[in-house]
Coordinates of C-alpha atoms and ligand atoms in Angstrom, one line a residue:
X16 CA -1.0 -16.6 6.2
X17 CA -1.8 -13.1 7.7
X18 CA 0.2 -11.6 10.2
X19 CA -0.6 -9.0 12.5
X20 CA -4.4 -9.6 12.9
X21 CA -3.8 -9.3 16.8
X22 CA -2.9 -5.6 16.0
X23 CA -6.8 -5.3 14.9
X24 CA -8.3 -6.3 18.4
X25 CA -5.8 -5.0 20.9
X26 CA -6.8 -2.5 23.6
X27 CA -6.2 1.0 22.8
X28 CA -3.6 1.5 25.5
X29 CA -1.4 -1.2 23.8
X30 CA -1.9 0.3 20.5
X31 CA -1.3 3.5 21.4
X32 CA 2.0 2.6 22.6
X33 CA 3.2 0.7 19.0
X34 CA 2.0 3.8 17.1
X35 CA 4.4 6.1 19.0
X36 CA 7.2 3.9 19.1
X37 CA 6.9 3.9 15.4
X38 CA 5.7 7.2 14.7
X39 CA 9.3 8.5 16.4
X40 CA 11.1 6.1 14.4
X41 CA 9.1 7.3 11.1
X42 CA 10.1 11.0 12.3
X43 CA 13.6 10.2 12.7
X44 CA 13.9 8.8 9.3
X45 CA 11.9 11.5 7.3
X46 CA 13.7 14.0 8.9
X47 CA 17.0 12.5 8.7
X48 CA 16.0 11.8 4.5
X49 CA 13.7 14.0 3.5
X50 CA 14.8 18.0 2.9
X51 CA 11.2 18.9 2.7
X52 CA 10.3 17.4 6.4
X53 CA 13.6 18.9 7.4
X54 CA 12.9 22.6 6.5
X55 CA 9.3 22.0 7.7
X56 CA 10.1 20.7 10.9
X57 CA 12.8 23.9 11.2
X58 CA 10.4 26.1 10.2
X59 CA 7.9 25.2 12.8
X60 CA 10.9 25.4 15.1
X61 CA 10.8 21.8 16.1
X62 CA 13.0 18.4 16.6
X63 CA 11.5 15.0 15.9
X64 CA 12.9 14.3 19.5
X65 CA 10.3 17.2 20.7
X66 CA 7.5 14.4 19.8
X67 CA 7.4 12.5 23.1
X68 CA 3.4 11.6 22.9
X69 CA 0.9 11.1 20.4
X70 CA -0.8 14.4 21.1
X71 CA 2.5 16.0 20.1
X72 CA 1.6 15.3 16.6
X73 CA -0.5 18.3 16.5
X74 CA 2.7 20.7 16.4
X75 CA 4.0 19.5 13.2
X76 CA 2.9 21.3 10.1
X77 CA 0.6 19.3 7.6
X78 CA 1.9 18.2 4.2
X79 CA -0.5 19.1 1.3
X80 CA -1.0 17.5 -2.2
X81 CA 0.7 20.9 -3.8
X82 CA 4.0 19.8 -1.3
X83 CA 4.3 16.5 -3.3
X84 CA 3.9 18.3 -6.3
X85 CA 6.6 21.0 -5.6
X86 CA 8.8 17.8 -4.9
X87 CA 7.6 15.9 -8.0
X88 CA 8.8 13.3 -8.7
X89 CA 10.9 11.9 -6.2
X90 CA 12.1 14.4 -4.2
X91 CA 9.6 12.6 -0.9
X92 CA 11.4 9.6 -1.2
X93 CA 13.6 8.6 2.3
X94 CA 15.4 5.8 0.4
X95 CA 18.0 5.6 -2.3
X96 CA 16.5 4.3 -5.7
X97 CA 18.3 1.8 -5.3
X98 CA 16.5 0.2 -2.6
X99 CA 13.1 1.3 -4.3
X100 CA 11.2 -1.5 -6.4
X101 CA 7.9 -0.3 -7.2
X102 CA 6.9 3.0 -8.3
X103 CA 2.7 4.2 -9.0
X104 CA 1.3 7.6 -9.4
X105 CA -1.7 9.1 -8.4
X106 CA -4.9 9.5 -11.2
X107 CA -4.7 12.9 -10.5
X108 CA -7.1 14.7 -13.1
X109 CA -5.5 18.2 -12.4
X110 CA -1.7 19.0 -12.8
X111 CA 1.2 16.6 -12.4
X112 CA 0.7 13.2 -11.1
X113 CA 1.7 12.1 -7.7
X114 CA 4.4 10.0 -7.6
X115 CA 5.2 7.3 -4.9
X116 CA 7.6 4.3 -4.3
X117 CA 8.1 1.8 -2.1
X118 CA 10.9 -0.8 -0.8
X119 CA 10.4 -4.6 -0.8
X120 CA 9.8 -4.4 3.0
X121 CA 7.0 -1.6 1.9
X122 CA 5.6 -4.1 -1.0
X123 CA 5.0 -6.5 1.8
X124 CA 3.8 -4.7 4.6
X125 CA 1.3 -3.3 1.6
X126 CA 0.5 -6.9 0.7
X127 CA -0.1 -8.2 4.1
X128 CA -2.5 -4.9 5.0
X129 CA -4.7 -6.0 1.9
X130 CA -4.5 -9.4 2.8
X131 CA -6.3 -7.9 6.2
X132 CA -8.4 -6.0 4.2
X133 CA -9.8 -8.9 1.7
X134 CA -10.2 -10.7 4.9
X135 CA -11.9 -8.4 6.7
X136 CA -14.5 -7.8 3.7
X137 CA -15.5 -11.5 3.7
X138 CA -12.9 -13.3 1.6
X139 CA -11.0 -16.2 2.7
X140 CA -8.3 -18.1 1.4
X141 CA -10.9 -20.8 -0.6
X142 CA -12.3 -17.2 -2.3
X143 CA -11.6 -16.5 -6.2
X144 CA -11.1 -12.9 -6.6
X145 CA -12.5 -11.3 -9.8
X146 CA -10.0 -8.4 -10.0
X147 CA -11.7 -5.7 -11.8
X148 CA -9.3 -2.7 -10.4
X149 CA -7.1 -1.3 -13.0
X150 CA -3.8 -2.3 -13.4
X151 CA -0.7 -0.4 -13.8
X152 CA 0.0 2.9 -12.2
X153 CA -2.9 2.8 -10.2
X154 CA -2.8 1.3 -7.1
X155 CA -6.2 -0.9 -7.0
X156 CA -5.2 -3.6 -9.6
X157 CA -1.7 -4.4 -7.9
X158 CA -2.9 -3.7 -4.2
X159 CA -6.0 -6.2 -4.3
X160 CA -3.5 -8.9 -6.6
X161 CA -0.7 -8.9 -3.8
X162 CA -3.1 -8.7 -1.1
X163 CA -5.1 -11.5 -2.5
X164 CA -2.0 -14.1 -3.2
X165 CA -0.7 -13.3 0.3
X166 CA -4.5 -14.2 1.6
X167 CA -3.8 -17.5 -0.2
X168 CA -7.1 -16.7 -2.6
X169 CA -7.1 -17.3 -6.1
X170 CA -6.6 -14.2 -8.1
X171 CA -7.8 -13.2 -11.6
X172 CA -5.8 -10.6 -12.9
X173 CA -8.7 -9.2 -15.5
X174 CA -8.5 -5.5 -14.7
X175 CA -10.4 -2.9 -16.3
X176 CA -12.2 -3.1 -19.5
X177 CA -12.8 -5.4 -22.1
X178 CA -16.3 -5.6 -20.3
X179 CA -17.7 -8.7 -22.3
X180 CA -15.0 -10.9 -21.9
X181 CA -15.1 -9.9 -18.3
X182 CA -18.7 -11.5 -18.0
X183 CA -17.6 -14.6 -19.9
X184 CA -14.9 -15.0 -17.1
X185 CA -17.2 -14.7 -14.4
X186 CA -19.6 -17.4 -15.8
X187 CA -17.0 -20.1 -16.6
X188 CA -14.3 -19.3 -13.8
X189 CA -16.7 -18.9 -11.1
X190 CA -15.5 -16.0 -9.1
X191 CA -16.5 -15.3 -5.8
X192 CA -15.5 -12.0 -4.5
X193 CA -15.2 -9.0 -6.9
X194 CA -13.3 -6.3 -6.4
X195 CA -14.2 -2.9 -8.9
X196 CA -15.0 0.6 -8.2
X197 CA -18.7 0.5 -7.6
X198 CA -19.6 2.2 -11.1
X199 CA -17.6 -0.5 -12.9
X200 CA -19.3 -3.4 -11.0
X201 CA -22.7 -1.6 -12.0
X202 CA -21.9 -1.4 -15.4
X203 CA -20.6 -5.1 -15.3
X204 CA -24.2 -5.9 -14.2
X205 CA -25.2 -4.1 -17.0
X206 CA -23.1 -5.4 -19.6
X207 CA -23.8 -8.8 -17.9
X208 CA -27.9 -8.1 -18.6
X209 CA -27.5 -7.2 -22.1
X210 CA -25.2 -10.5 -22.8
X211 CA -28.3 -12.8 -21.0
X212 CA -26.4 -13.9 -18.2
X213 CA -27.7 -12.8 -14.9
X214 CA -25.5 -11.6 -11.5
X215 CA -27.8 -13.5 -9.5
X216 CA -26.5 -16.9 -11.2
X217 CA -22.9 -16.7 -11.0
X218 CA -21.2 -17.3 -7.6
X219 CA -20.3 -13.7 -6.0
X220 CA -20.7 -13.6 -2.2
X221 CA -18.9 -10.1 -1.7
X222 CA -17.9 -7.1 -3.8
X223 CA -15.2 -5.1 -2.1
X224 CA -15.6 -1.4 -3.9
X225 CA -13.9 1.8 -3.1
X226 CA -11.9 4.4 -4.8
X227 CA -14.5 6.4 -5.2
X228 CA -17.3 8.0 -3.2
X229 CA -20.6 6.4 -3.4
X230 CA -23.2 6.8 -1.3
X231 CA -25.6 4.1 0.9
X232 CA -28.3 4.6 -1.2
X233 CA -26.0 3.1 -4.5
X234 CA -24.8 0.5 -2.2
X235 CA -28.5 -0.9 -1.7
X236 CA -29.0 -0.4 -5.5
X237 CA -25.6 -2.8 -6.2
X238 CA -26.3 -5.1 -3.4
X239 CA -29.9 -6.1 -5.2
X240 CA -28.6 -5.4 -9.1
X241 CA -25.7 -8.0 -8.4
X242 CA -26.6 -10.0 -5.8
X243 CA -23.8 -9.7 -3.5
X244 CA -23.0 -8.2 -0.3
X245 CA -21.1 -4.7 -1.5
X246 CA -18.2 -3.8 1.4
X247 CA -16.5 -0.5 1.2
X248 CA -12.4 0.0 0.7
X249 CA -10.5 2.9 1.2
X250 CA -7.2 4.2 0.5
X251 CA -4.9 6.5 -1.6
X252 CA -1.7 6.3 -3.3
X253 CA 0.4 8.7 -1.4
X254 CA -0.6 6.7 2.0
X255 CA 0.2 3.4 0.4
X256 CA -3.0 2.3 -1.9
X257 CA -5.8 0.7 -1.3
X258 CA -5.2 -0.7 2.2
X259 CA -5.4 1.9 4.5
X260 CA -9.4 1.2 6.2
X261 CA -12.2 -1.2 5.1
X262 CA -15.6 -1.8 6.1
X263 CA -16.1 -5.5 8.1
X264 CA -18.5 -7.1 6.2
X265 CA -20.1 -7.9 9.9
X266 CA -21.2 -4.5 10.8
X267 CA -20.9 -2.8 7.2
X268 CA -20.7 0.3 9.2
X269 CA -17.5 2.5 8.9
X270 CA -14.1 1.7 7.9
X271 CA -11.4 0.2 10.1
X272 CA -8.5 1.9 10.0
X273 CA -5.5 0.1 9.9
X274 CA -4.3 1.8 12.6
X275 CA -0.9 0.1 13.3
X276 CA 0.1 1.7 10.2
X277 CA -1.5 5.0 9.9
X278 CA -2.6 7.6 12.2
X279 CA -5.5 9.2 11.4
X280 CA -6.6 12.7 12.5
X281 CA -9.8 14.9 11.3
X282 CA -9.2 18.5 11.2
X283 CA -11.5 21.7 10.2
X284 CA -10.3 22.0 6.8
X285 CA -10.4 25.6 6.7
X286 CA -8.6 26.2 10.3
X287 CA -6.2 23.4 10.6
X288 CA -7.6 22.6 13.8
X289 CA -8.3 19.0 15.1
X290 CA -11.6 18.1 15.5
X291 CA -12.7 15.5 18.2
X292 CA -14.1 12.1 17.2
X293 CA -17.8 12.2 15.8
X294 CA -16.9 15.7 14.4
X295 CA -17.0 15.7 10.2
X296 CA -14.0 17.2 8.7
X297 CA -11.0 16.7 6.4
X298 CA -9.1 13.3 7.0
X299 CA -4.9 13.7 7.6
X300 CA -2.9 10.7 7.9
X301 CA 0.6 10.0 9.0
X302 CA 2.3 6.9 8.2
X303 CA 4.1 4.9 10.6
X304 CA 6.0 2.1 9.0
X305 CA 6.1 3.0 5.4
X306 CA 10.4 3.4 4.3
X307 CA 10.3 5.0 1.0
X308 CA 7.5 7.4 0.9
X309 CA 6.4 8.2 4.7
X310 CA 3.5 10.7 4.8
X311 CA 3.4 13.3 7.9
X312 CA 0.1 14.8 8.3
X313 CA -1.2 14.6 5.0
X314 CA -4.1 16.5 4.2
X315 CA -6.3 13.8 2.1
X316 CA -9.1 16.3 1.3
X317 CA -11.6 13.6 1.8
X318 CA -14.6 14.4 4.3
X319 CA -15.4 11.9 6.7
X320 CA -15.8 11.4 10.7
X321 CA -13.9 8.7 12.9
X322 CA -15.7 7.0 15.4
X323 CA -14.1 5.3 18.1
X324 CA -17.1 3.1 19.6
X325 CA -16.8 -1.0 19.7
X326 CA -17.6 -3.0 16.4
X327 CA -19.9 -6.3 16.4
X328 CA -16.7 -7.6 14.6
X329 CA -14.4 -7.2 17.6
X330 CA -11.7 -4.6 16.2
X331 CA -10.7 -2.1 18.0
X332 CA -9.5 0.3 14.9
X333 CA -11.4 3.5 15.0
X334 CA -13.8 3.4 11.9
X335 CA -14.0 6.3 9.2
X336 CA -17.6 6.8 7.9
X337 CA -18.2 6.0 4.3
X338 CA -16.1 9.7 2.6
X339 CA -18.9 11.7 1.6
X340 CA -16.7 13.6 -0.6
X341 CA -13.8 15.7 -1.2
X342 CA -13.1 19.3 -0.3
X343 CA -12.1 20.1 -3.8
X344 CA -15.0 18.3 -5.0
X345 CA -17.5 20.4 -3.3
X346 CA -20.0 22.3 -5.8
X347 CA -20.7 25.8 -4.4
X348 CA -23.6 26.6 -5.8
X349 CA -24.7 30.3 -5.8
X350 CA -23.5 30.1 -2.0
X351 CA -24.5 26.3 -1.0
X352 CA -22.2 23.7 -0.5
X353 CA -23.3 20.8 -2.3
X354 CA -21.3 17.5 -2.6
X355 CA -21.9 15.1 -5.3
X356 CA -22.3 12.4 -3.3
X357 CA -25.8 14.1 -1.3
X358 CA -27.1 14.7 -5.1
X359 CA -26.4 10.7 -5.7
X360 CA -28.7 9.9 -2.4
X361 CA -31.4 12.1 -3.3
X362 CA -31.4 10.5 -6.9
X363 CA -31.4 6.7 -5.6
X364 CA -34.6 7.5 -3.8
X365 CA -36.3 7.8 -6.8
X366 CA -37.1 4.5 -7.9
X367 CA -38.1 5.1 -11.7
X368 CA -34.2 6.3 -12.2
X369 CA -31.2 4.3 -13.3
X370 CA -27.8 4.8 -10.9
X371 CA -26.3 6.5 -13.9
X372 CA -26.2 10.4 -13.4
X373 CA -23.7 13.2 -14.2
X374 CA -23.5 17.2 -12.8
X375 CA -23.0 19.7 -15.2
X376 CA -22.3 23.2 -13.8
X377 CA -21.9 25.9 -15.7
X378 CA -22.1 29.7 -15.5
X379 CA -25.0 31.9 -16.5
X380 CA -24.3 35.6 -16.2
X381 CA -23.2 35.9 -13.0
X382 CA -25.1 32.7 -11.5
X383 CA -24.0 28.8 -11.2
X384 CA -26.3 26.6 -13.1
X385 CA -26.5 23.3 -12.0
X386 CA -27.6 20.5 -14.4
X387 CA -28.4 17.1 -13.2
X388 CA -28.6 14.4 -15.9
X389 CA -29.8 10.9 -15.3
X390 CA -31.0 8.2 -16.9
X391 CA -34.5 6.4 -17.0
X392 CA -35.3 2.6 -18.2
X393 CA -36.0 2.4 -21.9
X394 CA -40.0 1.5 -21.1
X395 CA -40.0 5.3 -19.1
X396 CA -38.0 7.4 -21.6
X397 CA -40.2 6.2 -24.4
X398 CA -43.2 7.0 -22.2
X399 CA -45.3 10.7 -22.7
X400 CA -43.2 13.7 -22.3
X401 CA -45.7 14.7 -19.8
X402 CA -44.3 12.2 -17.2
X403 CA -41.3 12.5 -17.8
X404 CA -41.2 16.3 -17.2
X405 CA -43.4 15.3 -14.3
X406 CA -40.5 13.5 -13.2
X407 CA -37.7 16.1 -13.7
X408 CA -39.8 18.2 -11.7
X409 CA -40.5 16.0 -8.9
X410 CA -36.2 15.3 -8.7
X411 CA -35.8 18.8 -9.1
X412 CA -38.1 19.6 -6.0
X413 CA -36.4 16.9 -3.9
X414 CA -33.1 18.2 -4.6
X415 CA -34.2 21.9 -3.3
X416 CA -35.8 20.2 -0.4
X417 CA -33.3 18.3 0.6
X418 CA -29.9 20.2 -0.3
X419 CA -31.0 23.6 -0.5
X420 CA -29.9 24.2 -4.3
X421 CA -31.8 24.5 -7.4
X422 CA -30.8 22.2 -10.2
X423 CA -32.3 21.4 -13.5
X424 CA -33.0 17.6 -13.9
X425 CA -32.7 16.5 -17.5
X426 CA -33.7 12.5 -18.0
X427 CA -31.4 11.2 -20.4
X428 CA -31.7 8.1 -22.6
X429 CA -30.4 4.7 -21.1
X430 CA -27.1 4.2 -21.5
X431 CA -26.3 7.7 -22.9
X432 CA -23.6 9.1 -19.8
X433 CA -20.4 7.4 -20.9
X434 CA -19.7 4.6 -18.6
X435 CA -16.6 4.5 -16.5
X436 CA -14.0 1.5 -16.3
X437 CA -12.6 2.8 -13.2
X438 CA -13.2 6.1 -11.8
X439 CA -16.4 7.3 -12.4
X440 CA -16.6 11.4 -13.7
X441 CA -19.5 12.6 -11.8
X442 CA -18.9 16.4 -12.7
X443 CA -18.1 18.7 -15.3
X444 CA -17.8 22.1 -13.7
X445 CA -17.6 24.2 -17.0
X446 CA -16.6 27.4 -15.0
X447 CA -13.3 25.9 -14.5
X448 CA -12.8 25.3 -18.5
Ligands
DLL19 O1 -8.3 5.2 -5.4 C1 -6.7 3.3 -4.2 C2 -7.7 2.6 -4.1 C3 -8.1 1.6 -4.8 C4 -8.7 2.8 -2.9 C5 -8.8 0.5 -5.2 C6 -9.5 1.6 -2.7 C7 -9.7 0.6 -3.8 P1 -5.5 7.2 -5.9 O2 -6.1 6.8 -7.4 O3 -4.7 7.8 -4.8 O4 -6.1 5.7 -4.9 O5 -7.2 7.9 -5.4 C8 -7.1 8.4 -3.9 O6 -9.9 8.2 -4.1 O7 -8.4 10.4 -1.8 C9 -10.9 9.3 -2.1 O8 -10.9 10.6 -2.8 C10 -10.8 8.4 -3.3 N1 -11.3 7.4 -2.9 C11 -10.6 6.1 -2.4 N2 -11.2 5.0 -2.0 C12 -12.5 5.7 -1.9 C13 -13.5 5.2 -0.8 C14 -7.2 4.7 -5.1 N3 -13.7 4.0 -0.5 C15 -8.5 9.0 -3.3 N4 -14.9 6.2 -1.1 C16 -8.6 9.1 -2.1 C17 -14.4 7.4 -1.4 C18 -12.7 6.9 -1.9 N5 -13.5 7.8 -1.8

């Protein structure tokens, strides 16, 4: 049985009263138990008791990924290790991983949040969930797993990889919900086709995809290739894992944030100033129920905007737009800011190309050079060189037109771009290698 769903449709004032109470308790605990937070508060000349309303949160300094690194591995934990029952680590591609901990109560909170997420994404206790998120230090696999069990659904803990076997399981076990990264979902579709299995003949109704950015266009591609309704789920290890926000299957327009556990803010990444609803900026989270690893004004580096308009599903929790990228993923190509997801949107509009691409950035002399490698179908690839060149030119023209950046487009053979079983590697930036 799922608890706490009444919070999802609560009038805002009632929800905010709960948030304030929980925030105050979190600040007291973090201050008492984590030297880092004590020092931060002291430097800002404040004490937890000075925070009297939700707006006062803005007086507290931010916490950054670097702060977590500086306190590696356990320095940010607010409980003794005796009370920690689970440890995960973020998939950080650069530098040290970020280590996060959970008390038994945190694990339960997370399971509840994931049960609520899966439910918002269309799952019910009658569903069979094929969980292809990786199990391990990554929070995707176990996060979905505990949530599915809490919901009372049946979960197949297949994890990532061993793709052919996954297709056989899908064919034989009849799962109705697929959980995976969007890029791995596409790869599953591709391998199924090679094996003569059509996704459309399988029993999937919903796919709950996240852990990496994916454009609206990519959603359309996935829905048509896999014959299911694709819902976006968001989260990050530092905040709890998946289960921070999810789209409702009714609207699929913005991800509802579980505000009874997390307070979101949007800031200007340069000035740190808090921005109003509707404005795009960097997402910041404060956890208000976690015990082992509370985060206070944690800068996610994810770019989005918040929307407080009522939703057709009846939830009153604010929605965040699909994440368009990360501040640290933004490519600055000859001074123009470009997010990989913007290039993805342009590519997905060209029906001749496949949804597999990679961006390579190099420096030629003093200039940045962007090469977009994208796959085309077998039939097209064996076509005349001239028609391929024309298509390359057309895509380069569209990129220039929409994004204002010059790129060299290279159409490549089907399956020549490495497939990932978890998060896709979209950018190879050779400028920093
Ligand atoms: O990716 C947690 C997760 C697992 C979310 C399964 C959804 C499903 P981390 O490995 O710590 O945690 O990576 C977190 O991934 O800050 C975003 O940059 C990115 N990310 C996560 N979900 C989305 C999404 C998990 N739906 C980082 N859209 C975050 C875009 C996402 N980016």
